[in-house]
Short mmCIF file of C-alpha atoms in Angstrom, two decimals:
data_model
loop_
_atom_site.label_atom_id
_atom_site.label_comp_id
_atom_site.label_asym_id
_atom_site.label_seq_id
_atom_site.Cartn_x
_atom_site.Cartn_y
_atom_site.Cartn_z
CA UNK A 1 15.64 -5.94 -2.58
CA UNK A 2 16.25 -4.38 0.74
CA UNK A 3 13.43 -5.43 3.46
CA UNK A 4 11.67 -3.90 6.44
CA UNK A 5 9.46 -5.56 8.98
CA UNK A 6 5.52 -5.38 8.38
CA UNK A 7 4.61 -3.17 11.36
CA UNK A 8 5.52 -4.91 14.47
CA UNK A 9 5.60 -8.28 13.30
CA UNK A 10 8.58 -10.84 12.51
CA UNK A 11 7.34 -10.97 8.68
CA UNK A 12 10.28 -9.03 6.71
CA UNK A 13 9.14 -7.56 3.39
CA UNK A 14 10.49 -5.61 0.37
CA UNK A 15 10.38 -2.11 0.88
CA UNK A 16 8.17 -2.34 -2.67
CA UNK A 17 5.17 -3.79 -3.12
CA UNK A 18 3.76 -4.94 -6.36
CA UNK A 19 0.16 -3.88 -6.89
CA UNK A 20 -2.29 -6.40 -8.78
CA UNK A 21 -5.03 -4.38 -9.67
CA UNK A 22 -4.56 -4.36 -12.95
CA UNK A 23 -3.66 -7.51 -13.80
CA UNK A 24 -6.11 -9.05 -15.41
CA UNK A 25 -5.31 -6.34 -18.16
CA UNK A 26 -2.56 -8.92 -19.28
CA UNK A 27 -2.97 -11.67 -21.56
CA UNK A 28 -1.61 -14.90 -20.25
CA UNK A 29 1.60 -14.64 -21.32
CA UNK A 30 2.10 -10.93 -20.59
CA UNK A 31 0.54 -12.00 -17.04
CA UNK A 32 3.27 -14.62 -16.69
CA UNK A 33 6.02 -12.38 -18.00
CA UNK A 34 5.33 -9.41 -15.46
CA UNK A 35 4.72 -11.96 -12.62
CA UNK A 36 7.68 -14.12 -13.13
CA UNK A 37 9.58 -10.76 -14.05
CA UNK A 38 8.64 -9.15 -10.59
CA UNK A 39 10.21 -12.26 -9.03
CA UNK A 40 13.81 -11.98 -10.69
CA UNK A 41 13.59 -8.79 -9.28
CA UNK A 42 12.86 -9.62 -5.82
CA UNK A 43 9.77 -7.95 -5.61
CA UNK A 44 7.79 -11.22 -3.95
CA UNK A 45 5.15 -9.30 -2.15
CA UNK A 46 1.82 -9.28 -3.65
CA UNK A 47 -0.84 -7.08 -3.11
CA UNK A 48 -4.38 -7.62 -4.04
CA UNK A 49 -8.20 -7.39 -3.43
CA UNK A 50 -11.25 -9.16 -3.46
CA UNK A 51 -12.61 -6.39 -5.54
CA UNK A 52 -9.77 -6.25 -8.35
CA UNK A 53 -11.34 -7.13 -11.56
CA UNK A 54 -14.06 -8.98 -9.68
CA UNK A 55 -11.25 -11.37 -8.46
CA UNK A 56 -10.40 -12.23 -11.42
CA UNK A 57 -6.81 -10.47 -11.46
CA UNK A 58 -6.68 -12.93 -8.14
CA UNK A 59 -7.13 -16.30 -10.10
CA UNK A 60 -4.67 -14.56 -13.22
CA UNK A 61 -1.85 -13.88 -10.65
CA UNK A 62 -2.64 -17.91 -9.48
CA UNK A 63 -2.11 -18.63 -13.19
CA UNK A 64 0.65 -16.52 -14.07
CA UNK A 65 2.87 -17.76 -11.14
CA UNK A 66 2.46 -21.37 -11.67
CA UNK A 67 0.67 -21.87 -8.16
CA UNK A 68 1.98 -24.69 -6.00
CA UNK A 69 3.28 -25.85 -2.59
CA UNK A 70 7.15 -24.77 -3.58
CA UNK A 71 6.37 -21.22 -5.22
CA UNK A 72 4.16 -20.33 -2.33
CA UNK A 73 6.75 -20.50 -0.25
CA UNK A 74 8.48 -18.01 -2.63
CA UNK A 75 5.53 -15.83 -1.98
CA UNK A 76 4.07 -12.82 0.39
CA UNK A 77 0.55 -12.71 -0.30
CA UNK A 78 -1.47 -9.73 1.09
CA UNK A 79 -5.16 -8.94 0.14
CA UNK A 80 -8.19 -6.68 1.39
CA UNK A 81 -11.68 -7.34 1.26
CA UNK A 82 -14.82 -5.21 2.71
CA UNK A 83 -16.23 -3.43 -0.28
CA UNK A 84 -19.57 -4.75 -1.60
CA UNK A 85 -21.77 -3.12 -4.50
CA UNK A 86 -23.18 0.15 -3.07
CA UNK A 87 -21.72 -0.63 0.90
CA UNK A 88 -18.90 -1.41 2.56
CA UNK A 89 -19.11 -4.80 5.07
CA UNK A 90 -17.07 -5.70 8.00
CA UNK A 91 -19.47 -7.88 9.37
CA UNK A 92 -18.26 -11.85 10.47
CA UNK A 93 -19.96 -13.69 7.88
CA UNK A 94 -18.65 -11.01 4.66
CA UNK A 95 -14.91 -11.47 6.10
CA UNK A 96 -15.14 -15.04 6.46
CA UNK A 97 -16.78 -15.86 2.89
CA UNK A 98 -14.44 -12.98 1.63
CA UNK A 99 -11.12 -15.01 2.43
CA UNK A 100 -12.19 -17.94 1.54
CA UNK A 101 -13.38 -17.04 -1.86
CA UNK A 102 -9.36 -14.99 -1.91
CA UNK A 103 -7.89 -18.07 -1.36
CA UNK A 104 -9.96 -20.48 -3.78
CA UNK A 105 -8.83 -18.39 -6.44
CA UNK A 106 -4.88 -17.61 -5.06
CA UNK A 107 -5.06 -21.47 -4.85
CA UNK A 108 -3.32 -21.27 -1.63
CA UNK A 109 -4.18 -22.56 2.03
CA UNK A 110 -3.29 -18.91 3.91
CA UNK A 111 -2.41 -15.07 3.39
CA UNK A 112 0.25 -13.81 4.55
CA UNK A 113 -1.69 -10.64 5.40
CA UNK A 114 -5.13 -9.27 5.33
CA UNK A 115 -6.22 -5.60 5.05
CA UNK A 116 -10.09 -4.25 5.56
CA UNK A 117 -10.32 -2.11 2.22
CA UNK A 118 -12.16 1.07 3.48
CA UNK A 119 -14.15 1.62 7.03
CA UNK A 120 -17.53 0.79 7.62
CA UNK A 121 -19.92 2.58 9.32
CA UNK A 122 -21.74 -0.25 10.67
CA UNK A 123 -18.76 -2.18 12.03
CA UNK A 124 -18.81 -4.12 15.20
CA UNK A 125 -15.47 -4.41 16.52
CA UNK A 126 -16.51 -7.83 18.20
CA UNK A 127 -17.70 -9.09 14.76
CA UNK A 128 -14.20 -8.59 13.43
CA UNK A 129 -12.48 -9.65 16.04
CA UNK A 130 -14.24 -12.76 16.21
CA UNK A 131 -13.42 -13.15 11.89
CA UNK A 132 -10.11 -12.68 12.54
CA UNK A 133 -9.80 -15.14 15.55
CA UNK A 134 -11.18 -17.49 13.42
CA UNK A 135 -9.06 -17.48 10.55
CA UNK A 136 -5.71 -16.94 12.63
CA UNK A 137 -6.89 -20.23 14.17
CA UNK A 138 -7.32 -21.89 11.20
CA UNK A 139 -4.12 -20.90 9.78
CA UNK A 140 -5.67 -19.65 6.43
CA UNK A 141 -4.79 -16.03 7.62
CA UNK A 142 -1.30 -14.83 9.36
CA UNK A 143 -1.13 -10.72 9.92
CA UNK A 144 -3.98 -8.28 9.60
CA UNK A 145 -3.82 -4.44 9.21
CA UNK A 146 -6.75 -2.19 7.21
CA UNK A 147 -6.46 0.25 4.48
CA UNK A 148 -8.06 3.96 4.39
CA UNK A 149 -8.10 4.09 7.65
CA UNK A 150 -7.69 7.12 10.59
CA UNK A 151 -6.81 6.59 14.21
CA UNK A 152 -9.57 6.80 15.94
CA UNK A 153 -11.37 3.90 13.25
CA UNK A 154 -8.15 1.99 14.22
CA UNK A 155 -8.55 2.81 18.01
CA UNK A 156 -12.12 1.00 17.82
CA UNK A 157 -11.00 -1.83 16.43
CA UNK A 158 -8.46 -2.53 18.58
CA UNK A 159 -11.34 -2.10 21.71
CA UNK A 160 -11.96 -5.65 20.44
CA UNK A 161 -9.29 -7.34 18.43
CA UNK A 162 -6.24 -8.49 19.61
CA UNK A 163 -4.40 -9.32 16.54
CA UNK A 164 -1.79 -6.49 15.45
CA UNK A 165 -2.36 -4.20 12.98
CA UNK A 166 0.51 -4.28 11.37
CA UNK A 167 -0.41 -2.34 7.88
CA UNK A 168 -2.16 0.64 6.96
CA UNK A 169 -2.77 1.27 3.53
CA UNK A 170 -3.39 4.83 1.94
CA UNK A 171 -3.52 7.37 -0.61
CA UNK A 172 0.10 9.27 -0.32
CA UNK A 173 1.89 11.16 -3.40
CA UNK A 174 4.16 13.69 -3.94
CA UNK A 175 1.42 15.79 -5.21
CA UNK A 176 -1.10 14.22 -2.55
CA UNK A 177 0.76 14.54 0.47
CA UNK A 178 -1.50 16.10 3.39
CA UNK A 179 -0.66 13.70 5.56
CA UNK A 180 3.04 15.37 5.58
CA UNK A 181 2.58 18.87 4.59
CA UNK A 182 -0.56 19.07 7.57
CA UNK A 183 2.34 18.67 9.99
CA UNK A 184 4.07 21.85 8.74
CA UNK A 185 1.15 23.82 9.18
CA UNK A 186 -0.18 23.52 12.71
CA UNK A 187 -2.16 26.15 14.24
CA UNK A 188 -1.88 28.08 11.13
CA UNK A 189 -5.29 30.03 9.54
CA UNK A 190 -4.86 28.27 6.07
CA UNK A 191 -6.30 25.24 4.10
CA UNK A 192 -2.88 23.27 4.57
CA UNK A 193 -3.55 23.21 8.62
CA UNK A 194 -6.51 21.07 8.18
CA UNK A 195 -6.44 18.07 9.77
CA UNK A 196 -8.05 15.65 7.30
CA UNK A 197 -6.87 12.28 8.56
CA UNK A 198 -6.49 12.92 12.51
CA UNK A 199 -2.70 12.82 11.88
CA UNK A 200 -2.59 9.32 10.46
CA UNK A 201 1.24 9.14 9.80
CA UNK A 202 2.16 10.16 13.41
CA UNK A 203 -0.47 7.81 14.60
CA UNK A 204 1.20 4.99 12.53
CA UNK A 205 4.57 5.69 13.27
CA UNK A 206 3.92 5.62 17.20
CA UNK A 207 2.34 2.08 16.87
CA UNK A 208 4.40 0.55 14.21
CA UNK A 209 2.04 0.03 11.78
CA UNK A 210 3.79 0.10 8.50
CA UNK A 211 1.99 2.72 5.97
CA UNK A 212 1.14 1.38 2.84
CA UNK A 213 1.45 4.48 0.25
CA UNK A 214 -1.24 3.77 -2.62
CA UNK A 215 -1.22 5.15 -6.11
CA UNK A 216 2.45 7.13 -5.24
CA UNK A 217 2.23 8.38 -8.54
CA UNK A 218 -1.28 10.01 -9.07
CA UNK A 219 -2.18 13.03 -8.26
CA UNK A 220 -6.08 13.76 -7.63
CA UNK A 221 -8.30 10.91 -7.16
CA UNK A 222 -6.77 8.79 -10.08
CA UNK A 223 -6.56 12.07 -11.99
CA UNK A 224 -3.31 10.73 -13.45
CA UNK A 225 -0.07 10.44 -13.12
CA UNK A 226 1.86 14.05 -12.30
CA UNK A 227 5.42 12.30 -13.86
CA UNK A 228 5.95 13.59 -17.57
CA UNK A 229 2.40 15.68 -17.00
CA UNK A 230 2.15 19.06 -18.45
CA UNK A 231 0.41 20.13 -15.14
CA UNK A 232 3.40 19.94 -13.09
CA UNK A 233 6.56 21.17 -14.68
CA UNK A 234 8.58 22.53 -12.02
CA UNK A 235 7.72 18.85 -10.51
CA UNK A 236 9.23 17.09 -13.17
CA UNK A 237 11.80 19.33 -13.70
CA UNK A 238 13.26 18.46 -10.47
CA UNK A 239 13.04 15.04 -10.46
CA UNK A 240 14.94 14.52 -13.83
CA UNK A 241 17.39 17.11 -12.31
CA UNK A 242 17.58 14.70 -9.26
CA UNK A 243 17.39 11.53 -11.28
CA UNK A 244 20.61 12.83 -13.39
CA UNK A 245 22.61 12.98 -10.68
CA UNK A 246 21.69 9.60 -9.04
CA UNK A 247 21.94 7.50 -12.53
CA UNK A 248 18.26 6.76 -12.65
CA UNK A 249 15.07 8.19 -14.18
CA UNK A 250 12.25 10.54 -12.47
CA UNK A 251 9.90 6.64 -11.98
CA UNK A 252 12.73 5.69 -9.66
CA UNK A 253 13.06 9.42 -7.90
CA UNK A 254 9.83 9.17 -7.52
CA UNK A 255 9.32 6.43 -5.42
CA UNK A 256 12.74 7.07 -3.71
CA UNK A 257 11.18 9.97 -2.38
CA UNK A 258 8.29 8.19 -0.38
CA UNK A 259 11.23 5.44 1.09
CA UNK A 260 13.27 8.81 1.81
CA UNK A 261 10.82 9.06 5.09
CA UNK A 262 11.73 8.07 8.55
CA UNK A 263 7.90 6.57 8.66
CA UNK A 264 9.89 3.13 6.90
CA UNK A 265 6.98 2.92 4.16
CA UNK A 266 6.63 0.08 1.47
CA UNK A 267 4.90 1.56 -1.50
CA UNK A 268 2.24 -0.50 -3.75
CA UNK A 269 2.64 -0.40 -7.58
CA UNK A 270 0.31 0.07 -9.70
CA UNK A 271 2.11 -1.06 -13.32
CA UNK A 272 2.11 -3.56 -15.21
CA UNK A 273 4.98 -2.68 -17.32
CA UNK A 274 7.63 -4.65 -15.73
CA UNK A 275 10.40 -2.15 -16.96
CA UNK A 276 8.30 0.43 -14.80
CA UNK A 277 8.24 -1.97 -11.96
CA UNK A 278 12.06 -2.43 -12.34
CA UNK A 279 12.34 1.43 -12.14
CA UNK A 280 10.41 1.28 -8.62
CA UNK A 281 12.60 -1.35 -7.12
CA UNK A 282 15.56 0.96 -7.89
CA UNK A 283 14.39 3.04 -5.13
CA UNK A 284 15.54 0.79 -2.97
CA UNK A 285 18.69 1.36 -3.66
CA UNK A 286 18.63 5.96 -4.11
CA UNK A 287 19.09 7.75 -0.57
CA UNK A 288 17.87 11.08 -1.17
CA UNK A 289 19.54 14.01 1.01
CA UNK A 290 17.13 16.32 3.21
CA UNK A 291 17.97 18.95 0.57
CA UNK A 292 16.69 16.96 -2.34
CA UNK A 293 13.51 15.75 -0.60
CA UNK A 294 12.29 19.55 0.45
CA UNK A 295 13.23 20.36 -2.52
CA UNK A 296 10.95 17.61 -4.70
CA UNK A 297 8.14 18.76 -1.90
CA UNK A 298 8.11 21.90 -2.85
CA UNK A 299 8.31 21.76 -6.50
CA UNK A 300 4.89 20.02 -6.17
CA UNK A 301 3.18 23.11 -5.21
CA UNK A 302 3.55 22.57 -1.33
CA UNK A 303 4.65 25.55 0.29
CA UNK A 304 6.37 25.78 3.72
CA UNK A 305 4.74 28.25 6.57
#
């Protein structure tokens, strides 16, 4: 699959990544199968969280890959951590028990990356900076970025830690995509001018911080997903349209869509259905024209000033 480099780092990366939320949906076997499957299809980076399935879906992707010394290398392994029952926790001690508990049950020595899940409002920059100085110097973590988070929240992190960010992960859809449409609608008087994420995208594009679309199918707040939903037909009507004349179905449009932006995002998948996944990874491939992309954007209900 065709790669990009993880913000401003060296670490080169599908332009997919495969989401393990759900994994520990699968039995063994259907584990294995979707793992293994994700592999032949060169989709090697990994995303998880400390909070998926309560970890387990961590120890069932351990399982399902076959962990060891020679498939690790094989491997990108990102996950996130920072969410607690009732509270979110960026403090030293929570980020340090956090990755070590993530790699007990990955069964390997290091991540590749490490995200904070959502902000806290008690952070202390110097906490986290001295977490992550910590585990970069003890190898077990190599990149950090956050997830759900908005430039300024980045901005006061970085008053302390040195790392790079290199990854920010967040909600972006076709159908949820204020983050692009906001730009359109600058000094207007409607609800699309509202700044709800202190231009984000910009932010992350001027500091090379890769964005990290989430649910890229879903519309709402894990309403559902808009493909094949009676809610949006002139949506769907499009993207088959589209997906006719590229060879490919609407999954694969879809996606192609988000990689169609300059912003050089890598998506994370939320299947399990490996023939879905396969569908993703064919956006690597589709190069949609400026036509066909304005033309998917507005068939989602967006509307240009």
């Amino acid at each position: 699959m065709r790669s990009i480099p993880l913000g401003n780092s060296t670490l080169q990366v599908p332009v997919v990544a495969v989401g393990c939320m759900r994994l520990n949906s699968l039995d063994a076997a259907q584990a294995q199968r979707f793992v293994q499957g994700a592999l032949d299809l060169g989709a090697n980076f990994f995303d998880h969280a400390d909070i998926y399935g309560g970890g387990e879906c961590e120890s069932v992707f351990a399982d399902a890959v076959g962990m060891s010394p020679s498939v690790r290398e094989r491997l990108i392994l990102q996950s996130k951590c920072g969410i607690r029952p009732g509270m979110f926790d960026f403090s030293r001690e929570h980020i340090l028990a956090s990755v070590d508990a993530i790699l007990g049950r990955l069964r390997t020595d290091y991540l590749d990356v490490l995200l904070l899940h959502r902000p806290d409002a008690l952070v202390e920059p110097d906490e986290v900076a001295a977490a992550f100085d910590q585990l970069e110097r003890e190898g077990k973590v190599r990149h950090f970025g956050v997830s759900n988070q908005n430039p300024r929240q980045i901005e006061l992190l970085k008053k302390s830690v040195r790392q790079p960010l290199v990854a920010n992960q967040l909600q972006l859809s076709i159908t949820n995509a204020t983050m692009i449409t906001a730009g359109f609608n600058v000094n207007m008087e409607n609800d699309a001018a509202v700044n709800r994420d202190g231009g984000v995208l910009d932010y992350c594009r001027l500091h090379d911080i890769t964005v990290q679309p989430w649910s890229p199918f879903q519309f709402g707040f894990f309403e559902g997903v808009f493909l094949n939903h009676p809610k949006f037909p002139e949506l769907n009507a499009t993207l088959d349209r589209i997906a006719a004349q590229h060879g490919v179905n609407s999954t694969t449009i879809a996606m192609a869509w988000l990689l169609r932006h300059p912003a050089h995002m890598q998506p994370v998948t939320g299947t399990t259905n490996l023939e879905r996944l396969g569908d993703c990874v064919r956006a690597a491939d589709v190069h949609l024209s400026r036509e066909d992309w304005y033309a998917i954007l507005l068939a989602a209900g967006n509307t240009l000033p």
